[in-house]
Amino acid sequence: MAFLLMARAIKSEIPDCYAKWLMVVLADHADEDKHLCWPSLSRLSQRTAMSVATVTRKLHWLEDHGYLTRDRGHTGKSTRYIIFPKDIAHCNTPIAESNTPVAESNTNLSITNKETKNTKGQVPDGWIPSDDLCKSIDAKHKEAIDHVAQADKFVNYHQATGKKFASFDRAYRYWCSNHIEWRSNTGRSGSNATGKQSSQSRQSASHFARMHNRLQGSRD
C-alpha cells in the first residue's frame, strides 16, 4: 500500500471521476519506489465496483493522458502498470551514447527476425480492438457492433480456455462473425418457434370449434 501515491492520486486534477477513482485503487496496489503494480482486470473491477469494460476504457484514458504506462502481459501474466511515470527518475535519465560501433548486418538481421517472427500468445488483460478494426468489422457486416461488450467477452472467454493466437485482430474478426451468425440463427429459431405455436393454436381452436358444433347438432 502506497500512502503517498494514494494521496497524490486523490489530489490529482483528473476530470474523469471514474478514472480518478481507478487511479486511487491502482495507487493502493503500487509500491512507493517504482510506482509498479499488476492487479488483474477482475480485481480492479471488484475494487472499483465498475464493470471490466468500464475499467478497460478508463485505463486507456489514463494511459492516453500520461497518468500511467502499461506493459501488457503475455502467456497468462497480468499487465504491469506504472502510475505517474514522469515521477520515476529512470524514466527521465538520458541513455548514454555508446562509442562501440554496431555491425550493420547484425542490426538488420535482428530487426528482420523481430518483424517476421510469428509467435502465438494468449489474449492479454485489457486488450481491445483498434478503432480501425472496429470500423472494418462494422462495414463488413453492415451494422454497428457493441465492441466494448464483445471485446470483454472475447478476452474473458479465451483467457479462461487458455487459447493462443498469432493475430488477436484476426481472432476477434472471427469472434464477431460467429456472434452475428449465432444471433441470426437464434432469431430465425425464435421466429419458427413462434410460427409453429401460432399454427398449433389455430389448429386447436379449429378442433374445439368442430367439437362444439357436433355437440350442438346432437342436442338439436
Coordinates of C-alpha atoms in Angstrom, one line a residue:
M1 CA 0.0 0.0 0.0
A2 CA 1.5 3.3 -1.1
F3 CA 0.0 6.1 1.0
L4 CA 2.0 8.9 -0.7
L5 CA 0.8 7.7 -4.1
M6 CA -2.8 7.4 -3.0
A7 CA -2.6 10.9 -1.6
R8 CA -1.1 12.0 -5.0
A9 CA -3.9 10.3 -6.9
I10 CA -6.6 11.9 -4.7
K11 CA -5.1 15.4 -5.1
S12 CA -4.6 14.9 -8.9
E13 CA -6.9 17.1 -11.0
I14 CA -8.3 14.2 -13.1
P15 CA -11.5 15.5 -14.6
D16 CA -13.0 12.0 -15.1
C17 CA -14.2 10.9 -11.7
Y18 CA -14.2 7.2 -12.6
A19 CA -10.7 7.4 -14.0
K20 CA -9.6 9.2 -10.8
W21 CA -11.1 6.5 -8.6
L22 CA -9.4 3.8 -10.6
M23 CA -6.1 5.7 -10.2
V24 CA -6.6 5.7 -6.4
V25 CA -7.1 1.9 -6.5
L26 CA -4.0 1.4 -8.6
A27 CA -2.0 3.5 -6.1
D28 CA -3.3 1.3 -3.3
H29 CA -1.7 -1.7 -5.1
A30 CA 1.6 0.1 -6.1
D31 CA 4.9 0.3 -4.3
E32 CA 6.3 3.7 -3.4
D33 CA 9.7 3.4 -5.1
K34 CA 8.9 2.0 -8.6
H35 CA 5.2 3.0 -8.7
L36 CA 4.6 -0.5 -10.0
C37 CA 1.6 -2.8 -9.6
W38 CA -0.1 -5.6 -11.5
P39 CA -3.7 -6.2 -10.4
S40 CA -5.9 -8.1 -12.8
L41 CA -8.9 -6.6 -14.5
S42 CA -11.2 -8.6 -12.4
R43 CA -9.5 -7.4 -9.3
L44 CA -9.8 -3.8 -10.4
S45 CA -13.4 -4.3 -11.3
Q46 CA -14.1 -5.7 -7.9
R47 CA -12.3 -2.9 -6.0
T48 CA -13.8 -0.1 -8.0
A49 CA -17.3 -1.6 -8.4
M50 CA -17.1 -0.9 -12.1
S51 CA -17.5 -3.3 -15.0
V52 CA -14.5 -4.8 -16.7
A53 CA -15.4 -2.9 -19.8
T54 CA -15.5 0.4 -17.9
V55 CA -12.2 -0.3 -16.2
T56 CA -10.7 -1.1 -19.6
R57 CA -11.9 2.2 -21.0
K58 CA -10.6 4.2 -18.1
L59 CA -7.2 2.5 -18.2
H60 CA -6.9 3.7 -21.8
W61 CA -8.0 7.2 -20.8
L62 CA -5.4 7.3 -18.1
E63 CA -2.7 6.0 -20.4
D64 CA -3.6 8.5 -23.2
H65 CA -3.3 11.4 -20.7
G66 CA 0.0 10.3 -19.3
Y67 CA -1.1 9.1 -15.8
L68 CA 0.2 5.6 -16.3
T69 CA 2.1 3.3 -18.6
R70 CA 1.3 -0.4 -19.3
D71 CA 3.3 -3.4 -20.1
R72 CA 0.7 -5.8 -21.3
G73 CA 1.1 -9.3 -20.0
H74 CA 1.8 -12.4 -22.2
T75 CA 1.3 -16.1 -21.7
G76 CA -1.2 -15.7 -18.9
K77 CA 0.7 -13.0 -16.9
S78 CA -1.1 -9.9 -15.7
T79 CA -0.5 -6.4 -17.2
R80 CA 2.1 -4.3 -15.3
Y81 CA 1.2 -0.7 -14.5
I82 CA 3.5 2.2 -13.7
I83 CA 1.5 5.1 -12.3
F84 CA 2.7 8.7 -12.5
P85 CA 5.6 7.5 -14.8
K86 CA 7.0 11.0 -15.1
D87 CA 8.0 10.9 -11.4
I88 CA 10.2 7.9 -11.9
A89 CA 13.8 9.0 -12.1
H90 CA 15.0 6.5 -14.6
C91 CA 12.2 7.5 -17.0
N92 CA 13.9 10.9 -17.4
T93 CA 17.5 9.7 -17.3
P94 CA 19.1 10.0 -20.8
I95 CA 20.7 6.9 -22.2
A96 CA 24.5 7.2 -22.6
E97 CA 25.7 7.1 -26.1
S98 CA 28.0 4.1 -26.9
N99 CA 31.2 4.6 -28.8
T100 CA 31.3 0.9 -29.8
P101 CA 30.2 0.6 -33.4
V102 CA 27.5 -1.9 -34.2
A103 CA 27.8 -4.1 -37.2
E104 CA 25.1 -3.0 -39.7
S105 CA 24.4 -6.5 -40.9
N106 CA 23.7 -7.8 -37.4
T107 CA 21.4 -4.9 -36.7
N108 CA 19.4 -5.5 -39.8
L109 CA 19.2 -9.2 -39.1
S110 CA 17.9 -8.5 -35.6
I111 CA 15.1 -6.2 -36.9
T112 CA 14.1 -8.7 -39.6
N113 CA 13.8 -11.6 -37.1
K114 CA 11.7 -9.4 -34.8
E115 CA 9.3 -8.4 -37.6
T116 CA 8.9 -11.9 -39.2
K117 CA 8.8 -14.0 -36.1
N118 CA 5.3 -15.5 -35.9
T119 CA 4.6 -16.4 -32.3
K120 CA 1.3 -17.2 -30.6
G121 CA 0.3 -15.6 -27.4
Q122 CA -2.7 -15.5 -25.0
V123 CA -5.0 -12.5 -25.2
P124 CA -3.8 -10.1 -22.5
D125 CA -5.8 -8.3 -19.9
G126 CA -7.2 -5.0 -21.2
W127 CA -6.9 -5.9 -24.9
I128 CA -9.4 -4.0 -27.0
P129 CA -9.7 -3.8 -30.8
S130 CA -8.5 -0.7 -32.5
D131 CA -10.9 1.9 -33.9
D132 CA -9.8 0.9 -37.5
L133 CA -10.5 -2.8 -36.8
C134 CA -14.0 -2.0 -35.3
K135 CA -14.9 0.2 -38.3
S136 CA -13.7 -2.5 -40.7
I137 CA -15.8 -5.2 -39.0
D138 CA -18.9 -2.9 -38.8
A139 CA -18.5 -2.1 -42.5
K140 CA -18.2 -5.8 -43.4
H141 CA -21.4 -6.8 -41.6
K142 CA -23.2 -3.5 -42.3
E143 CA -24.1 -2.9 -38.6
A144 CA -22.7 -1.2 -35.5
I145 CA -21.5 -4.0 -33.2
D146 CA -21.1 -3.3 -29.4
H147 CA -17.4 -3.8 -29.5
V148 CA -16.9 -2.9 -25.8
A149 CA -19.2 -5.8 -24.8
Q150 CA -17.9 -8.2 -27.4
A151 CA -14.2 -7.5 -26.7
D152 CA -14.8 -8.1 -23.0
K153 CA -16.4 -11.5 -23.7
F154 CA -13.6 -12.3 -26.2
V155 CA -10.9 -11.7 -23.7
N156 CA -12.6 -13.4 -20.8
Y157 CA -13.5 -16.5 -22.8
H158 CA -10.1 -17.1 -24.4
Q159 CA -8.3 -16.3 -21.1
A160 CA -10.5 -18.9 -19.5
T161 CA -9.8 -21.5 -22.2
G162 CA -6.1 -20.6 -22.5
K163 CA -6.2 -20.4 -26.3
K164 CA -3.4 -18.6 -28.0
F165 CA -3.4 -16.7 -31.3
A166 CA -0.8 -15.4 -33.7
S167 CA -3.1 -12.5 -34.5
F168 CA -5.6 -11.1 -32.0
D169 CA -7.2 -8.9 -34.6
R170 CA -7.9 -11.9 -36.9
A171 CA -9.2 -13.9 -34.0
Y172 CA -11.5 -11.0 -33.0
R173 CA -12.8 -10.7 -36.5
Y174 CA -13.7 -14.4 -36.4
W175 CA -15.3 -14.0 -33.0
C176 CA -17.6 -11.1 -34.3
S177 CA -18.6 -13.1 -37.4
N178 CA -19.6 -16.1 -35.1
H179 CA -21.5 -13.7 -32.8
I180 CA -23.6 -12.3 -35.7
E181 CA -24.2 -15.7 -37.2
W182 CA -25.3 -17.1 -33.9
R183 CA -27.6 -14.1 -33.2
S184 CA -29.1 -14.5 -36.7
N185 CA -29.7 -18.2 -36.2
T186 CA -31.3 -17.6 -32.8
G187 CA -33.6 -15.1 -34.3
R188 CA -34.8 -17.4 -37.0
S189 CA -35.3 -20.2 -34.5
G190 CA -37.4 -17.9 -32.3
S191 CA -39.5 -16.9 -35.3
N192 CA -40.0 -20.5 -36.4
A193 CA -41.0 -21.5 -32.9
T194 CA -43.5 -18.6 -32.7
G195 CA -45.0 -19.5 -36.1
K196 CA -45.3 -23.1 -35.0
Q197 CA -47.0 -22.2 -31.8
S198 CA -49.4 -19.9 -33.7
S199 CA -50.2 -22.7 -36.2
Q200 CA -50.8 -25.2 -33.3
S201 CA -53.1 -22.6 -31.6
R202 CA -55.1 -22.2 -34.8
Q203 CA -55.4 -26.0 -35.2
S204 CA -56.5 -26.4 -31.6
A205 CA -59.1 -23.6 -31.9
S206 CA -60.5 -25.2 -35.1
H207 CA -60.7 -28.6 -33.4
F208 CA -62.6 -27.3 -30.5
A209 CA -64.9 -25.4 -32.8
R210 CA -65.8 -28.6 -34.7
M211 CA -66.4 -30.4 -31.4
H212 CA -68.7 -27.6 -30.2
N213 CA -70.7 -27.7 -33.5
R214 CA -71.1 -31.5 -33.2
L215 CA -72.4 -31.2 -29.6
Q216 CA -74.8 -28.5 -30.6
G217 CA -76.1 -30.7 -33.5
S218 CA -76.6 -33.7 -31.3
R219 CA -78.7 -31.6 -28.8
D220 CA -80.9 -30.3 -31.6

